[in-house]
Coordinates of C-alpha atoms in Angstrom, one line a residue:
M1 CA 71.2 101.3 95.5
Y2 CA 73.1 104.1 94.3
E3 CA 77.3 102.2 94.0
N4 CA 77.2 102.1 89.9
F5 CA 76.3 106.2 90.0
F6 CA 79.3 106.6 92.1
G7 CA 81.6 104.3 90.8
F8 CA 81.9 102.4 94.7
K9 CA 82.1 98.4 94.4
E10 CA 79.7 98.4 97.8
R11 CA 78.6 101.3 99.8
P12 CA 81.3 102.7 101.5
F13 CA 79.2 103.4 104.9
Q14 CA 78.3 100.3 105.9
L15 CA 77.1 100.3 109.3
V16 CA 78.9 97.2 109.9
P17 CA 82.4 96.4 111.7
N18 CA 84.0 95.6 108.1
P19 CA 88.3 95.6 109.6
A20 CA 88.6 96.4 106.0
Y21 CA 87.6 100.0 106.9
L22 CA 89.7 100.4 109.6
F23 CA 90.4 103.8 109.8
L24 CA 93.2 104.7 112.5
S25 CA 93.0 107.8 114.1
K26 CA 95.9 108.6 116.5
C27 CA 92.9 108.3 119.0
H28 CA 92.6 103.8 117.8
E29 CA 96.2 103.5 116.3
E30 CA 97.8 104.1 120.2
A31 CA 94.7 101.6 121.1
L32 CA 95.8 99.1 118.5
A33 CA 99.6 99.3 119.6
H34 CA 98.4 98.8 123.1
L35 CA 96.4 95.4 122.2
N36 CA 99.9 94.3 120.5
Y37 CA 101.5 94.6 122.8
A38 CA 99.8 93.1 125.6
V39 CA 100.0 89.9 123.7
S40 CA 103.6 90.8 122.7
Q41 CA 103.8 90.9 126.3
G42 CA 101.4 88.1 127.6
D43 CA 100.6 89.4 131.4
G44 CA 97.0 89.9 133.0
F45 CA 94.5 92.0 131.8
V46 CA 94.0 94.6 128.8
E47 CA 90.7 97.0 129.1
I48 CA 89.2 98.7 125.8
T49 CA 86.2 101.5 126.4
G50 CA 84.7 103.9 124.2
E51 CA 81.8 105.2 123.7
V52 CA 78.9 104.0 121.1
G53 CA 80.0 103.7 117.9
T54 CA 83.2 104.7 118.4
G55 CA 84.6 102.1 116.2
K56 CA 86.0 99.0 119.3
T57 CA 83.9 96.2 117.8
T58 CA 85.7 97.7 114.6
L59 CA 89.3 98.4 116.2
C60 CA 88.1 94.2 118.1
R61 CA 88.3 92.9 114.8
A62 CA 91.0 94.4 112.6
F63 CA 93.0 93.1 116.0
L64 CA 92.1 89.4 116.0
E65 CA 92.7 89.4 112.2
N66 CA 96.1 89.4 112.7
L67 CA 97.4 88.1 115.5
A68 CA 100.5 85.3 114.5
R69 CA 99.8 82.3 113.5
D70 CA 100.2 81.0 116.9
I71 CA 97.8 82.2 118.5
E72 CA 94.2 80.7 119.4
V73 CA 91.6 83.2 120.3
A74 CA 88.2 82.4 121.8
Y75 CA 86.0 85.8 120.7
I76 CA 83.2 86.5 122.9
F77 CA 80.5 88.7 121.9
N78 CA 77.7 90.6 123.7
P79 CA 77.8 88.4 126.6
K80 CA 74.4 87.8 128.5
L81 CA 76.0 84.9 130.1
N82 CA 76.0 82.4 133.7
S83 CA 79.3 81.8 134.3
V84 CA 78.2 78.0 133.2
Q85 CA 77.0 79.5 129.9
L86 CA 79.7 82.1 129.4
L87 CA 82.2 78.7 130.5
K88 CA 80.6 76.5 127.1
A89 CA 81.3 79.9 125.2
I90 CA 85.2 79.9 126.1
N91 CA 85.6 76.2 125.4
D92 CA 83.0 76.2 122.6
E93 CA 85.4 78.9 120.4
L94 CA 88.6 77.0 121.1
G95 CA 86.8 73.3 120.2
V96 CA 87.2 72.4 124.2
R97 CA 84.8 69.8 125.3
S98 CA 82.1 71.5 126.9
N99 CA 78.9 69.0 127.1
A100 CA 79.6 69.2 131.2
N101 CA 76.9 71.5 133.0
N102 CA 79.3 72.7 136.1
T103 CA 82.1 75.1 136.9
K104 CA 84.9 72.3 137.5
T105 CA 84.2 69.9 134.8
L106 CA 84.4 73.3 132.4
I107 CA 87.3 74.5 133.8
D108 CA 89.2 71.1 134.1
N109 CA 89.3 70.7 130.3
L110 CA 89.6 73.7 130.0
N111 CA 92.6 73.6 131.6
F112 CA 94.8 71.3 130.1
F113 CA 93.8 72.4 126.4
L114 CA 96.0 75.8 127.4
M115 CA 99.0 73.5 128.7
E116 CA 98.6 71.6 126.0
K117 CA 99.2 74.7 123.8
K118 CA 101.4 75.7 125.8
A119 CA 104.1 73.1 125.5
E120 CA 103.7 73.8 121.5
G121 CA 104.6 77.3 122.7
K122 CA 100.7 78.8 121.5
K123 CA 99.1 81.5 123.4
V124 CA 95.6 81.9 124.3
I125 CA 93.7 84.7 124.3
L126 CA 90.0 85.3 125.8
V127 CA 88.2 88.6 123.4
I128 CA 85.1 89.3 125.4
D129 CA 83.2 92.4 123.2
E130 CA 80.1 94.5 124.7
A131 CA 82.4 92.9 128.7
Q132 CA 79.7 95.6 130.4
N133 CA 77.5 93.2 129.7
L134 CA 78.3 90.7 131.8
S135 CA 77.4 90.5 136.1
K136 CA 79.8 91.4 138.8
K137 CA 79.5 87.4 139.8
V138 CA 80.4 86.7 135.5
L139 CA 83.9 89.4 136.2
E140 CA 85.0 87.2 139.1
Q141 CA 85.1 84.8 137.5
L142 CA 86.6 85.8 134.8
R143 CA 89.8 86.4 137.2
L144 CA 89.2 82.8 138.2
L145 CA 90.3 81.2 134.9
S146 CA 93.4 84.1 135.1
N147 CA 94.7 82.5 137.9
L148 CA 95.1 79.3 135.5
E149 CA 98.8 79.1 134.9
T150 CA 102.5 77.7 135.2
T151 CA 105.3 78.5 138.0
T152 CA 106.4 81.4 135.1
K153 CA 103.7 82.2 133.1
K154 CA 100.0 83.1 132.6
L155 CA 98.3 80.2 130.0
L156 CA 95.2 82.6 129.6
Q157 CA 95.6 86.5 128.2
I158 CA 91.7 88.0 128.8
I159 CA 91.0 90.7 126.9
L160 CA 87.5 92.8 127.6
I161 CA 86.3 95.8 125.3
G162 CA 82.9 97.5 126.2
Q163 CA 81.6 100.7 126.5
P164 CA 82.6 103.2 129.2
E165 CA 80.0 101.5 132.3
L166 CA 82.4 99.2 132.2
S167 CA 85.1 101.0 133.5
E168 CA 82.4 101.8 136.8
I169 CA 81.8 97.8 137.4
L170 CA 85.3 97.4 137.4
D171 CA 85.9 100.1 140.0
S172 CA 83.6 99.2 142.3
R173 CA 84.6 97.2 145.4
E174 CA 83.6 94.0 144.8
L175 CA 85.9 93.5 142.3
R176 CA 89.4 95.6 143.6
Q177 CA 90.8 92.1 143.2
L178 CA 90.3 92.4 139.3
A179 CA 90.8 96.2 139.6
Q180 CA 94.4 95.1 140.1
R181 CA 95.3 93.0 137.7
I182 CA 94.1 95.1 134.9
T183 CA 98.0 95.7 133.2
L184 CA 96.2 97.8 130.5
S185 CA 93.4 100.2 129.8
Y186 CA 92.5 102.8 126.4
H187 CA 89.6 104.6 126.7
L188 CA 88.5 105.2 122.9
V189 CA 87.3 109.2 121.9
P190 CA 85.5 110.7 119.2
L191 CA 87.6 111.8 115.9
T192 CA 88.5 115.4 115.6
F193 CA 88.1 117.4 112.4
K194 CA 90.4 116.9 111.1
E195 CA 90.3 113.3 111.4
T196 CA 86.6 112.7 110.1
R197 CA 87.4 114.6 107.4
E198 CA 90.2 112.1 106.9
Y199 CA 88.4 109.3 107.8
I200 CA 85.7 110.2 104.9
R201 CA 88.0 110.6 102.6
H202 CA 89.3 106.9 103.5
R203 CA 85.6 105.2 103.2
I204 CA 86.0 106.9 100.0
R205 CA 88.7 105.9 98.7
I206 CA 88.6 102.3 99.4
A207 CA 85.1 101.6 98.8
S208 CA 85.8 103.4 95.6
R209 CA 86.3 102.0 92.0
K210 CA 86.9 104.6 90.5
S211 CA 84.8 107.3 92.2
G212 CA 83.4 110.6 91.3
I213 CA 81.8 111.8 94.4
K214 CA 82.8 114.5 96.8
F215 CA 82.5 116.5 100.1
N216 CA 83.2 119.8 100.5
R217 CA 84.9 121.4 103.4
S218 CA 81.4 122.7 104.1
A219 CA 79.4 119.7 103.9
I220 CA 82.6 118.0 106.0
R221 CA 81.4 121.0 108.8
A222 CA 78.2 120.1 108.9
V223 CA 78.5 115.5 109.4
Y224 CA 80.7 116.5 111.8
K225 CA 78.2 119.2 113.9
Y226 CA 76.4 115.5 114.1
S227 CA 78.2 113.4 114.8
A228 CA 80.6 115.4 117.3
G229 CA 83.0 112.7 115.1
T230 CA 81.7 109.4 116.4
P231 CA 82.2 107.2 113.4
R232 CA 79.1 104.9 113.3
L233 CA 77.4 108.7 113.3
I234 CA 79.5 109.8 110.0
N235 CA 78.2 106.6 108.2
I236 CA 75.0 107.4 109.4
A237 CA 75.2 110.9 107.7
C238 CA 77.5 110.7 104.8
D239 CA 75.4 107.9 103.8
R240 CA 72.2 109.7 103.5
A241 CA 74.0 112.8 102.1
I242 CA 75.5 110.3 99.2
L243 CA 71.3 109.2 99.1
T244 CA 70.4 112.2 97.8
A245 CA 72.3 113.3 96.1
Y246 CA 71.9 110.5 94.2
G247 CA 68.2 111.8 94.0
L248 CA 69.5 114.7 92.8
N249 CA 71.5 113.2 90.3
Q250 CA 75.0 115.1 92.0
C251 CA 78.2 114.1 92.5
K252 CA 79.0 116.8 94.6
I253 CA 77.9 116.4 98.1
T254 CA 77.8 120.4 98.6
G255 CA 76.9 122.3 102.4
S256 CA 73.0 122.4 101.5
I257 CA 72.6 118.5 100.8
A258 CA 74.7 117.1 103.9
R259 CA 72.5 120.0 106.4
V260 CA 69.1 118.7 104.3
S261 CA 70.2 114.7 104.3
I262 CA 70.9 115.3 108.4
R263 CA 68.1 117.1 109.3
E264 CA 65.9 114.5 107.7
L265 CA 68.3 112.2 110.7
A266 CA 67.8 115.1 113.0
T267 CA 63.4 114.6 112.4
R268 CA 62.3 111.4 114.1
G269 CA 64.3 112.3 117.1
D270 CA 63.0 115.9 117.4
I271 CA 59.1 114.4 116.7
K272 CA 60.2 111.2 120.4
R273 CA 61.9 114.9 122.4
R274 CA 58.8 116.5 121.3
S275 CA 56.5 115.2 124.3
F276 CA 58.4 115.1 126.7
R277 CA 59.7 119.2 126.3
E278 CA 55.3 119.8 126.6
R279 CA 55.6 117.3 129.8
T280 CA 57.8 119.8 131.7
K281 CA 57.5 122.8 129.9
P282 CA 56.2 124.3 133.5
I283 CA 57.9 122.5 135.8
L284 CA 61.5 124.6 134.0
I285 CA 59.6 127.7 133.3
F286 CA 59.0 127.5 137.4
S287 CA 62.6 126.6 137.8
A288 CA 63.8 129.5 136.4
L289 CA 61.9 131.7 138.0
C290 CA 63.6 130.3 141.4
L291 CA 66.9 130.6 140.3
I292 CA 65.8 134.1 139.2
L293 CA 65.0 135.6 142.7
L294 CA 67.2 133.4 144.6
A295 CA 70.6 135.7 141.8
A296 CA 67.9 138.9 143.0
I297 CA 68.5 138.7 146.8
L298 CA 72.1 137.6 146.6
S299 CA 73.4 140.0 143.5
F300 CA 73.8 142.9 146.5
D301 CA 76.5 141.0 148.4
I302 CA 78.1 139.5 146.0
R303 CA 79.0 142.3 144.1
G304 CA 80.2 144.3 146.7
L305 CA 82.7 140.9 147.3
F306 CA 83.6 141.1 144.2
K307 CA 84.8 144.3 143.7
S308 CA 87.3 144.4 147.4
E309 CA 88.8 140.8 145.4
Q310 CA 89.3 142.9 142.6
S311 CA 90.9 145.8 144.2
K312 CA 93.5 143.2 146.0
K313 CA 94.5 141.8 142.5
P314 CA 98.3 143.9 140.7
V315 CA 97.4 145.1 138.0
S316 CA 100.1 143.2 135.6
S317 CA 99.0 140.0 135.9
Q318 CA 95.6 141.6 133.5
S319 CA 98.7 141.8 130.6
E320 CA 100.1 138.7 131.2
P321 CA 97.9 136.7 128.6
S322 CA 98.0 139.5 125.7
D323 CA 101.5 139.1 126.0
I324 CA 101.6 135.4 125.2
K325 CA 99.3 135.2 122.6
A326 CA 101.1 138.6 121.0
S327 CA 104.3 135.6 120.9
V328 CA 102.6 132.7 119.5
K329 CA 102.5 133.0 115.4
P330 CA 100.6 130.7 114.2
K331 CA 101.0 127.5 112.5
A332 CA 99.5 126.8 108.5
D333 CA 97.6 124.1 108.9
K334 CA 98.7 121.6 106.3
K335 CA 96.7 120.1 103.2
L336 CA 95.7 116.9 102.5
P337 CA 96.9 115.7 98.9
G338 CA 94.3 116.5 96.2
E339 CA 92.4 118.7 98.3
K340 CA 91.8 121.9 97.7
E341 CA 91.2 125.2 99.7
T342 CA 87.2 124.5 99.3
G343 CA 88.5 121.2 100.8
E344 CA 86.6 119.0 98.1
F345 CA 87.8 115.6 97.9
E346 CA 89.2 114.8 94.2
S347 CA 88.9 112.2 92.1
A348 CA 91.5 110.4 90.3
E349 CA 91.1 112.1 86.9
T350 CA 92.1 115.5 88.5
P351 CA 93.9 117.6 86.0
V352 CA 96.8 118.9 88.2
N353 CA 98.1 122.3 88.1
P354 CA 101.6 122.7 86.8
D355 CA 102.4 125.1 89.0
E356 CA 101.8 123.1 92.5
K357 CA 103.9 120.1 89.5
L358 CA 107.0 122.6 89.7
T359 CA 106.7 122.7 93.5
D360 CA 106.8 119.1 94.0
D361 CA 109.7 118.2 91.6
S362 CA 111.4 120.7 93.0
N363 CA 111.9 118.8 95.6
I364 CA 113.5 116.2 93.9
A365 CA 117.5 115.2 94.1
V366 CA 118.6 114.1 90.8
S367 CA 121.1 111.3 91.1
E368 CA 124.4 111.2 90.5
P369 CA 125.7 110.2 87.3
P370 CA 126.1 106.0 86.3
G371 CA 129.5 106.1 87.1
E372 CA 129.2 107.3 91.1
T373 CA 125.9 106.3 91.5
A374 CA 126.8 103.5 94.0
Q375 CA 129.5 106.2 95.5
V376 CA 126.0 108.3 96.0
L377 CA 124.0 105.1 97.4
E378 CA 126.6 104.4 100.5
E379 CA 126.7 107.9 100.9
F380 CA 122.4 108.8 101.0
L381 CA 121.9 105.9 103.6
G382 CA 124.9 106.8 105.5
R383 CA 122.7 109.8 106.1
M384 CA 119.0 107.9 106.2
D385 CA 116.9 108.3 109.1
A386 CA 114.6 105.0 109.9
R387 CA 111.4 106.5 110.7
S388 CA 111.2 109.5 108.2
S389 CA 112.4 107.4 105.6
R390 CA 110.3 104.6 106.0
H391 CA 107.1 106.7 105.9
M392 CA 108.3 108.3 101.8
A393 CA 109.6 104.6 101.0
L394 CA 105.5 103.2 101.2
K395 CA 104.2 106.5 100.0
A396 CA 106.5 105.9 97.0
A397 CA 105.4 102.2 96.5
V398 CA 101.8 102.9 96.5
E399 CA 101.9 106.5 94.7
M400 CA 102.6 104.3 91.9
W401 CA 99.4 102.3 92.2
N402 CA 97.2 105.5 93.3
H403 CA 97.2 108.9 92.5
D404 CA 97.4 110.2 96.1
P405 CA 98.5 108.0 98.9
I406 CA 97.2 108.2 102.3
I407 CA 99.3 107.4 105.3
N408 CA 98.1 107.8 108.1
P409 CA 101.1 109.9 109.9
Y410 CA 99.8 108.6 113.4
L411 CA 100.8 105.4 111.8
D412 CA 104.9 106.7 111.8
D413 CA 105.2 106.1 115.6
M414 CA 104.5 102.3 114.9
S415 CA 107.3 100.3 115.9
D416 CA 106.3 97.5 113.9
N417 CA 108.0 97.3 110.9
S418 CA 105.6 94.6 109.6
A419 CA 102.3 96.5 110.7
F420 CA 103.4 100.0 109.5
F421 CA 103.7 98.2 105.6
R422 CA 100.3 96.1 106.4
L423 CA 98.1 98.9 107.4
G424 CA 99.5 102.0 105.6
A425 CA 98.6 99.7 102.4
K426 CA 95.4 98.3 103.9
Q427 CA 94.5 101.6 104.2
N428 CA 94.5 102.3 100.3
G429 CA 92.8 99.1 99.5
L430 CA 96.0 97.6 98.7
L431 CA 98.0 93.8 100.4
I432 CA 101.4 93.3 101.8
Y433 CA 103.5 90.4 100.5
H434 CA 106.6 89.9 102.3
I435 CA 109.4 89.2 101.2
E436 CA 112.5 87.7 103.8
G437 CA 116.5 86.8 101.5
D438 CA 115.1 86.4 98.3
F439 CA 116.2 89.5 95.5
E440 CA 115.3 87.4 92.6
L441 CA 111.9 86.9 93.8
V442 CA 111.5 90.7 94.7
K443 CA 112.3 91.1 90.3
K444 CA 110.2 88.3 89.4
L445 CA 106.7 89.9 91.0
N446 CA 108.1 92.8 88.7
L447 CA 106.5 95.3 91.2
P448 CA 107.4 98.5 93.4
A449 CA 108.7 97.4 97.0
V450 CA 110.4 98.9 99.2
L451 CA 113.6 97.8 100.9
E452 CA 114.5 97.9 104.2
M453 CA 118.6 98.9 103.7
N454 CA 121.4 98.9 106.0
S455 CA 123.5 101.9 106.7
P456 CA 127.3 101.6 105.9
A457 CA 127.8 103.6 109.2
G458 CA 125.8 100.9 111.2
A459 CA 123.2 102.9 112.2
S460 CA 119.6 101.7 112.1
P461 CA 118.1 100.7 108.3
G462 CA 116.1 103.1 106.2
Y463 CA 114.3 102.4 103.2
L464 CA 113.9 102.8 99.8
T465 CA 111.7 102.0 97.1
L466 CA 112.7 99.7 93.5
T467 CA 110.3 101.6 91.3
K468 CA 111.7 100.6 87.9
A469 CA 114.9 97.6 87.1
D470 CA 116.2 96.7 83.7
D471 CA 119.0 94.4 82.7
R472 CA 121.5 96.6 84.6
T473 CA 120.3 98.7 86.8
L474 CA 117.6 99.5 89.5
T475 CA 115.8 102.9 90.2
L476 CA 115.0 104.4 93.2
R477 CA 113.1 106.5 95.5
G478 CA 112.6 107.7 98.9
G479 CA 114.7 110.1 101.3
N480 CA 113.5 111.5 104.4
E481 CA 112.2 114.9 104.5
E482 CA 112.7 115.5 100.4
E483 CA 112.6 113.7 98.1
I484 CA 115.9 112.2 96.0
V485 CA 115.9 109.4 93.2
V486 CA 118.7 107.1 93.0
E487 CA 119.9 104.8 90.3
A488 CA 122.6 102.2 90.9
E489 CA 124.2 98.7 89.3
S490 CA 122.2 95.9 91.1
N491 CA 124.9 94.5 92.5
D492 CA 125.4 97.7 94.5
V493 CA 121.8 97.8 96.1
E494 CA 121.8 93.8 97.2
L495 CA 125.2 94.8 98.7
Y496 CA 123.4 97.4 101.5
W497 CA 119.9 95.1 100.8
S498 CA 119.0 93.8 104.2
G499 CA 117.3 91.4 103.3
T500 CA 113.8 92.4 103.4
A501 CA 110.9 93.1 101.5
Y502 CA 107.6 94.8 101.6
V503 CA 106.1 94.2 97.9
P504 CA 102.1 96.1 97.9
W505 CA 100.0 94.4 95.8
K506 CA 95.8 94.6 94.6
N507 CA 93.8 91.5 95.1
F508 CA 91.6 93.1 92.2
F509 CA 89.0 90.4 92.3
D510 CA 89.2 89.9 96.5
Y511 CA 89.6 86.5 95.6
S512 CA 90.0 85.0 99.9
G513 CA 91.7 82.3 101.4
S514 CA 94.6 79.9 99.5
I515 CA 93.0 77.2 96.5
P516 CA 92.6 74.7 96.9
R517 CA 93.2 74.4 100.9
N518 CA 90.9 76.6 102.7
A519 CA 88.8 78.9 99.5
P520 CA 85.1 79.5 98.6
E521 CA 83.2 78.2 95.5
D522 CA 83.7 82.2 94.0
S523 CA 87.5 82.0 95.1
V524 CA 87.9 79.4 92.3
I525 CA 85.1 80.7 90.0
T526 CA 86.6 83.3 90.1
L527 CA 90.7 81.8 89.2
K528 CA 88.7 80.1 86.3
M529 CA 87.7 83.2 84.7
I530 CA 91.4 85.3 84.9
L531 CA 92.6 82.1 84.2
Q532 CA 90.2 82.0 80.6
E533 CA 91.2 85.5 80.0
I534 CA 94.9 84.4 80.2
G535 CA 95.0 81.5 77.6
F536 CA 93.5 79.0 79.4
K537 CA 90.1 79.2 76.9
D538 CA 89.6 74.8 77.6
I539 CA 88.7 75.8 81.1
E540 CA 85.1 75.2 82.0
V541 CA 84.3 77.9 84.9
T542 CA 82.5 75.4 88.1
P543 CA 83.1 76.1 91.5
F544 CA 85.7 72.6 91.4
Y545 CA 89.1 72.8 91.6
D546 CA 89.7 71.0 88.4
E547 CA 93.2 69.1 86.8
K548 CA 92.9 71.4 84.4
S549 CA 93.2 74.9 87.0
Q550 CA 95.8 73.4 88.8
E551 CA 97.9 72.1 85.5
A552 CA 97.4 75.9 84.5
V553 CA 98.3 77.2 87.5
E554 CA 102.0 75.2 87.7
E555 CA 102.2 76.3 84.4
I556 CA 101.6 80.0 85.4
Q557 CA 104.5 79.4 88.1
E558 CA 106.7 77.9 85.9
K559 CA 107.4 80.5 83.9
H560 CA 107.8 83.5 86.5
G561 CA 110.1 80.5 88.1
V562 CA 108.2 80.4 91.5
N563 CA 107.1 76.7 93.4
V564 CA 105.6 74.6 91.5
D565 CA 102.4 73.5 93.4
G566 CA 99.5 74.0 92.0
V567 CA 98.4 76.3 94.7
V568 CA 97.4 79.7 94.7
G569 CA 98.3 81.8 97.4
P570 CA 99.0 85.7 97.6
L571 CA 102.7 84.8 95.7
T572 CA 100.9 82.7 92.6
K573 CA 97.9 85.8 92.9
I574 CA 100.0 88.6 92.3
I575 CA 101.7 86.1 89.3
L576 CA 98.1 85.7 87.6
Y577 CA 96.9 89.3 88.0
N578 CA 100.8 91.0 86.3
E579 CA 98.9 88.0 83.2
M580 CA 95.7 89.8 82.8
E581 CA 96.9 93.0 80.2
S582 CA 93.6 94.4 81.0
L583 CA 94.9 95.7 84.6
I584 CA 96.1 98.3 84.8
I585 CA 99.2 97.9 87.1
P586 CA 102.2 99.5 88.1
H587 CA 105.6 97.5 87.1
L588 CA 109.3 97.7 87.4
I589 CA 110.0 96.1 83.2
E590 CA 107.6 97.1 81.5
N591 CA 106.7 95.0 78.4

């Protein structure tokens, strides 16, 4: 309805659990880390709980999307099933025979499958969402499934995701054996006010082609007051506020617009609650009168007791709290990039304040003259910190795609570098192409790339972003707390490069899968439209990957010096986008 007016690809606050919109608050990032750690260990049960609307299913689906290829998954959603039905559902998900109607045969078939996967070096996990709906009898059956094991390893790992009632069920005496097998447990909590502000901004960025919509601080505060930080309620309130603004022909969501929208949402609940209040009003009045009378009777004795107790306290103890408060200095809040004092979210066209730009540039250390660049690079790598340089390098790379990148600070706690770059890129609507040991391919892709650099002193590797290249020199950005720009000979950079590179890229038209292996017809049509735009005019736009299309793809692959196989995967998508002059793409070498 309002997508074109605000410049959205789609509505940013839909209620579907789309992993592309996953926002990693501190709590969600820790829960995801728990899941990843549990899978890496492969033992016991994992329990993830959270109130309704806190993002459990979205987190679960994002976790499943990023699992390694050597992991088989059975995903069961809303399992109001008995033991036999659940076993049938698990076997169906894993492609195991499930035509039997007794638990023994179903478990035997499952066990045979698990042993095969174990022999192939693969893991199998069972994820049950809305697990609070499982009966105690079914949960006990799950405990028995966890007994499927070899002498050294469990064959099946089970992850239970549900509302807080799940924890209460597991704490019951009948399920104490299952509770003892839960090795990791985590409870999701609502977002803070600051996280709510970042969450709103994050979803708008993901959904935007070039959005001009702004939520000011007053609007965000109204949304937070209504939602108490629950993501689903934030979505409902923001969607209604955007709809109201659309009706008023406004691009700015103010506090008054947000409050009017929220009032409309609350009206239905108020109507339902009103009749209940009317019925209970006499009871409440009578209870209140009883309490007042009781308080009056007791107040005389309590007041005397209170005074005698107060007289025994030392006078000095009353001054301690004020002394402590006086010694603490308030910490200034850091502003998000692109946020004014009013808390408005800026669009990409927002002019930069010259004074602010001067302040930012003062943090950039200019490199030494070209003759000394190798020494400058060596000295800088020697004092570079792995964690902070990783954040700065990703920020520098994303900045070349977006004017105002968002790198959630909670990602910095992740030890998995690949997951850090993948999730950080996803927050900004980008993907990551991971390169190992091929520096020529880094250059061929002609996109900003994060390079993992070895330390001359043998310390942990640091990270720099390759932002520009010519025949001889490469321009690198990065740093720890401050930013540095270094120009160095290509050979010098390769000397310290660890062999790992992370290249952010954008799937502009969202065509999925690898053509022709596992791609839908829409992806083939999109590919053919791209081929037409870059010069292959004789290609017919049909949903079939024909010989002409394959020959055109192979020609492009050969031109860019990559493997010529006619398959359109991530690498070929990148070089196809690079061929399109209509797209705005940051390149290392500008044509």
